[in-house]
mmCIF file of C-alpha atoms in Angstrom:
data_model
loop_
_atom_site.group_PDB
_atom_site.id
_atom_site.type_symbol
_atom_site.label_atom_id
_atom_site.label_comp_id
_atom_site.label_asym_id
_atom_site.label_seq_id
_atom_site.Cartn_x
_atom_site.Cartn_y
_atom_site.Cartn_z
ATOM 1 C CA MET A 17 -2.309 -18.381 -5.099
ATOM 2 C CA ILE A 18 -2.212 -14.700 -4.216
ATOM 3 C CA ARG A 19 -3.966 -12.442 -6.736
ATOM 4 C CA SER A 20 -2.787 -8.903 -7.504
ATOM 5 C CA GLU A 21 -6.119 -7.368 -6.445
ATOM 6 C CA GLU A 22 -5.630 -8.835 -2.937
ATOM 7 C CA VAL A 23 -2.460 -6.794 -2.300
ATOM 8 C CA TYR A 24 -0.989 -3.343 -2.821
ATOM 9 C CA LYS A 25 2.594 -2.158 -3.115
ATOM 10 C CA ILE A 26 4.241 -0.703 -0.011
ATOM 11 C CA GLY A 27 7.906 -0.688 -1.004
ATOM 12 C CA ARG A 28 10.874 -2.235 -2.753
ATOM 13 C CA LEU A 29 13.773 -4.330 -1.499
ATOM 14 C CA GLY A 30 17.249 -2.901 -1.795
ATOM 15 C CA LYS A 31 20.672 -4.340 -1.085
ATOM 16 C CA ALA A 32 21.587 -7.167 1.244
ATOM 17 C CA HIS A 33 22.704 -5.887 4.645
ATOM 18 C CA GLY A 34 25.339 -7.825 6.564
ATOM 19 C CA LEU A 35 26.055 -11.530 6.315
ATOM 20 C CA SER A 36 23.020 -13.072 8.043
ATOM 21 C CA GLY A 37 20.416 -12.542 5.308
ATOM 22 C CA GLU A 38 19.029 -9.109 6.195
ATOM 23 C CA VAL A 39 17.866 -6.922 3.338
ATOM 24 C CA THR A 40 16.968 -3.225 3.144
ATOM 25 C CA MET A 41 13.471 -2.154 2.182
ATOM 26 C CA GLN A 42 12.509 1.277 0.876
ATOM 27 C CA VAL A 43 9.123 1.866 2.527
ATOM 28 C CA ASP A 44 6.666 3.872 0.388
ATOM 29 C CA ASP A 45 3.560 3.507 2.548
ATOM 30 C CA ASP A 46 2.922 4.004 6.264
ATOM 31 C CA THR A 47 0.897 0.771 6.510
ATOM 32 C CA PHE A 48 4.109 -1.084 7.341
ATOM 33 C CA TYR A 49 4.590 1.194 10.375
ATOM 34 C CA ARG A 50 0.972 1.054 11.554
ATOM 35 C CA ILE A 51 -0.012 -2.587 11.119
ATOM 36 C CA ASP A 52 1.825 -5.546 12.557
ATOM 37 C CA ALA A 53 1.937 -8.381 10.013
ATOM 38 C CA ASP A 54 3.548 -11.807 10.195
ATOM 39 C CA TYR A 55 4.462 -11.756 6.525
ATOM 40 C CA LEU A 56 4.995 -9.570 3.486
ATOM 41 C CA ILE A 57 4.475 -10.510 -0.134
ATOM 42 C CA LEU A 58 7.254 -10.231 -2.701
ATOM 43 C CA GLU A 59 6.907 -10.318 -6.454
ATOM 44 C CA LEU A 60 9.403 -12.834 -7.824
ATOM 45 C CA ASP A 61 9.399 -13.525 -11.568
ATOM 46 C CA GLY A 62 5.845 -12.165 -11.833
ATOM 47 C CA ILE A 63 4.517 -14.384 -9.019
ATOM 48 C CA LEU A 64 3.364 -13.048 -5.639
ATOM 49 C CA VAL A 65 5.079 -15.053 -2.889
ATOM 50 C CA PRO A 66 4.565 -14.649 0.891
ATOM 51 C CA PHE A 67 7.702 -14.335 3.050
ATOM 52 C CA PHE A 68 7.377 -14.591 6.808
ATOM 53 C CA LEU A 69 9.159 -11.969 8.896
ATOM 54 C CA GLU A 70 11.714 -13.133 11.431
ATOM 55 C CA GLU A 71 12.495 -9.603 12.572
ATOM 56 C CA TYR A 72 12.786 -6.044 11.308
ATOM 57 C CA ARG A 73 13.977 -2.660 12.492
ATOM 58 C CA PHE A 74 13.927 0.831 11.071
ATOM 59 C CA LYS A 75 17.170 2.318 9.813
ATOM 60 C CA THR A 76 15.581 5.664 8.849
ATOM 61 C CA ASP A 77 12.024 6.960 8.503
ATOM 62 C CA ASP A 78 11.638 5.302 5.101
ATOM 63 C CA VAL A 79 14.162 2.436 5.191
ATOM 64 C CA ALA A 80 13.746 -0.773 7.184
ATOM 65 C CA LEU A 81 16.144 -3.687 7.649
ATOM 66 C CA ILE A 82 14.235 -6.945 7.270
ATOM 67 C CA LYS A 83 15.134 -10.531 8.092
ATOM 68 C CA PHE A 84 12.868 -13.097 6.443
ATOM 69 C CA GLU A 85 12.542 -16.667 7.719
ATOM 70 C CA GLY A 86 14.688 -19.053 5.663
ATOM 71 C CA ILE A 87 16.878 -16.287 4.222
ATOM 72 C CA ASP A 88 20.060 -16.843 6.232
ATOM 73 C CA THR A 89 22.920 -15.794 3.967
ATOM 74 C CA GLN A 90 23.981 -12.681 2.145
ATOM 75 C CA GLN A 91 23.728 -14.574 -1.154
ATOM 76 C CA ARG A 92 20.070 -15.547 -0.506
ATOM 77 C CA ALA A 93 19.286 -11.932 0.455
ATOM 78 C CA ARG A 94 20.888 -10.687 -2.790
ATOM 79 C CA GLU A 95 18.485 -12.898 -4.775
ATOM 80 C CA LEU A 96 15.605 -10.774 -3.415
ATOM 81 C CA THR A 97 17.183 -7.420 -4.332
ATOM 82 C CA GLY A 98 14.903 -5.239 -6.444
ATOM 83 C CA SER A 99 11.718 -7.159 -5.598
ATOM 84 C CA ASP A 100 8.551 -5.137 -5.096
ATOM 85 C CA VAL A 101 7.006 -5.585 -1.635
ATOM 86 C CA PHE A 102 3.250 -5.872 -1.191
ATOM 87 C CA PHE A 103 0.866 -5.861 1.765
ATOM 88 C CA PRO A 104 -2.427 -7.811 2.015
ATOM 89 C CA ARG A 105 -5.444 -5.516 1.558
ATOM 90 C CA ARG A 106 -7.414 -7.707 3.977
ATOM 91 C CA LEU A 107 -5.096 -6.897 6.900
ATOM 92 C CA ALA A 108 -5.170 -3.183 6.155
ATOM 93 C CA GLU A 109 -8.972 -3.156 5.927
ATOM 94 C CA GLU A 110 -9.320 -5.070 9.212
ATOM 95 C CA GLU A 111 -7.067 -2.516 10.903
ATOM 96 C CA ARG A 112 -9.161 0.314 9.505
ATOM 97 C CA LEU A 113 -12.263 -1.101 11.157
ATOM 98 C CA GLU A 114 -10.786 -1.479 14.631
ATOM 99 C CA ASP A 115 -9.021 1.076 16.777
ATOM 100 C CA GLU A 116 -6.653 0.325 19.678
ATOM 101 C CA GLU A 117 -9.548 -0.473 22.063
ATOM 102 C CA GLY A 118 -11.159 -2.857 19.594
ATOM 103 C CA GLU A 119 -14.073 -0.493 18.895
ATOM 104 C CA MET A 120 -15.360 0.131 15.407
ATOM 105 C CA LYS A 121 -14.093 3.249 13.698
ATOM 106 C CA ASP A 122 -16.280 5.498 11.605
ATOM 107 C CA GLU A 123 -16.338 3.592 8.313
ATOM 108 C CA GLU A 124 -16.818 6.811 6.353
ATOM 109 C CA SER A 125 -13.533 8.190 7.632
ATOM 110 C CA SER A 126 -10.761 8.012 5.065
ATOM 111 C CA SER A 127 -8.066 8.986 7.549
ATOM 112 C CA SER A 128 -6.968 5.401 8.159
ATOM 113 C CA VAL A 129 -6.861 4.364 4.489
ATOM 114 C CA SER A 130 -3.431 4.902 2.998
ATOM 115 C CA TYR A 131 -2.913 6.274 -0.494
ATOM 116 C CA ALA A 132 -1.207 3.076 -1.638
ATOM 117 C CA GLN A 133 -4.365 1.107 -0.845
ATOM 118 C CA LEU A 134 -6.315 3.212 -3.355
ATOM 119 C CA VAL A 135 -4.420 1.946 -6.414
ATOM 120 C CA GLY A 136 -6.945 -0.021 -8.467
ATOM 121 C CA TYR A 137 -9.955 1.817 -6.993
ATOM 122 C CA THR A 138 -12.557 3.282 -9.359
ATOM 123 C CA VAL A 139 -13.001 7.064 -9.066
ATOM 124 C CA ARG A 140 -16.575 8.361 -9.249
ATOM 125 C CA ASN A 141 -17.554 12.007 -9.721
ATOM 126 C CA ALA A 142 -20.084 13.179 -7.104
ATOM 127 C CA ASN A 143 -20.829 16.224 -9.297
ATOM 128 C CA ASP A 144 -21.950 14.001 -12.183
ATOM 129 C CA ASN A 145 -24.346 11.513 -10.524
ATOM 130 C CA ASN A 146 -21.425 9.371 -9.285
ATOM 131 C CA LYS A 147 -20.421 8.592 -12.865
ATOM 132 C CA PRO A 148 -17.199 6.551 -13.066
ATOM 133 C CA VAL A 149 -14.230 8.671 -14.152
ATOM 134 C CA GLY A 150 -11.530 6.014 -14.280
ATOM 135 C CA GLU A 151 -9.333 3.688 -12.273
ATOM 136 C CA ILE A 152 -6.400 4.839 -10.139
ATOM 137 C CA ALA A 153 -3.218 3.441 -11.676
ATOM 138 C CA TYR A 154 -0.610 5.328 -9.664
ATOM 139 C CA ILE A 155 -0.277 7.701 -6.717
ATOM 140 C CA ASP A 156 2.152 10.518 -7.560
ATOM 141 C CA ARG A 157 3.779 11.809 -4.363
ATOM 142 C CA GLN A 158 6.772 13.411 -6.088
ATOM 143 C CA THR A 159 5.561 16.952 -5.382
ATOM 144 C CA ILE A 160 3.923 18.691 -2.453
ATOM 145 C CA ASN A 161 0.488 18.014 -4.009
ATOM 146 C CA THR A 162 -0.300 14.297 -4.098
ATOM 147 C CA MET A 163 -2.052 13.296 -7.327
ATOM 148 C CA PHE A 164 -4.110 10.310 -8.467
ATOM 149 C CA GLU A 165 -3.020 9.205 -11.934
ATOM 150 C CA LEU A 166 -5.812 7.349 -13.690
ATOM 151 C CA THR A 167 -5.233 4.571 -16.230
ATOM 152 C CA ASP A 168 -5.967 7.004 -19.089
ATOM 153 C CA GLY A 169 -3.301 9.437 -17.819
ATOM 154 C CA THR A 170 -5.718 11.912 -16.203
ATOM 155 C CA LEU A 171 -4.344 13.535 -13.050
ATOM 156 C CA LEU A 172 -6.629 14.400 -10.124
ATOM 157 C CA PRO A 173 -5.550 16.089 -6.897
ATOM 158 C CA ALA A 174 -5.734 13.665 -3.981
ATOM 159 C CA ALA A 175 -6.919 16.401 -1.653
ATOM 160 C CA GLU A 176 -8.943 15.205 1.347
ATOM 161 C CA GLU A 177 -11.453 18.014 0.854
ATOM 162 C CA LEU A 178 -12.336 16.594 -2.594
ATOM 163 C CA ILE A 179 -12.828 13.022 -1.348
ATOM 164 C CA THR A 180 -16.412 12.489 -0.205
ATOM 165 C CA ASP A 181 -16.405 8.704 0.279
ATOM 166 C CA ILE A 182 -14.086 5.707 0.166
ATOM 167 C CA ASP A 183 -15.780 2.324 -0.065
ATOM 168 C CA THR A 184 -13.280 -0.468 0.570
ATOM 169 C CA ALA A 185 -15.906 -3.145 -0.061
ATOM 170 C CA THR A 186 -16.516 -2.062 -3.661
ATOM 171 C CA HIS A 187 -13.067 -0.482 -4.206
ATOM 172 C CA THR A 188 -14.528 2.888 -5.170
ATOM 173 C CA ILE A 189 -13.645 6.415 -4.205
ATOM 174 C CA THR A 190 -16.156 9.222 -4.700
ATOM 175 C CA MET A 191 -14.749 12.685 -5.260
ATOM 176 C CA ASP A 192 -16.292 16.132 -5.539
ATOM 177 C CA ILE A 193 -14.357 16.966 -8.735
ATOM 178 C CA PRO A 194 -14.523 20.681 -9.635
ATOM 179 C CA GLU A 195 -15.928 21.517 -13.063
ATOM 180 C CA GLY A 196 -13.246 21.842 -15.722
ATOM 181 C CA LEU A 197 -10.758 19.559 -13.985
ATOM 182 C CA LEU A 198 -11.531 16.558 -16.174
#
């Protein structure tokens, strides 16, 4: 059984496309573009279910057309409409550790960790002895300034210059939070 902490949301399925079982996917995270996976995970009736990819192609920068194995009709594709699409954290973390030549990347670099992966991470304040501030519930990318929304509703700017460390092993992010922001 796939647990929710093992995955993170990367998009949502839209309408069926054509007659052969293709479905559109609104892509919210660049992980889908960067990492080649054999399967994606869909949430169906509250259960996380893996679906193996037969093929996919990009329609626009943020919309992909996906054909899952075993989904061969328009009717079967319609049954998936509106499902949230998730990606395994394990695959994303493995990719972060290896570059194209197979060499280890700098583990302190946050450049290869996507924002969507940070949902569920605990935020710690470097200016207050790494005291926990809260858990990231949502990444707000509606405006030019990306924000972390914590479970208590607190908003923190997701500016790279404020992030001092991201630890994927412990699911924590340490930030240099300016005084008065909390």
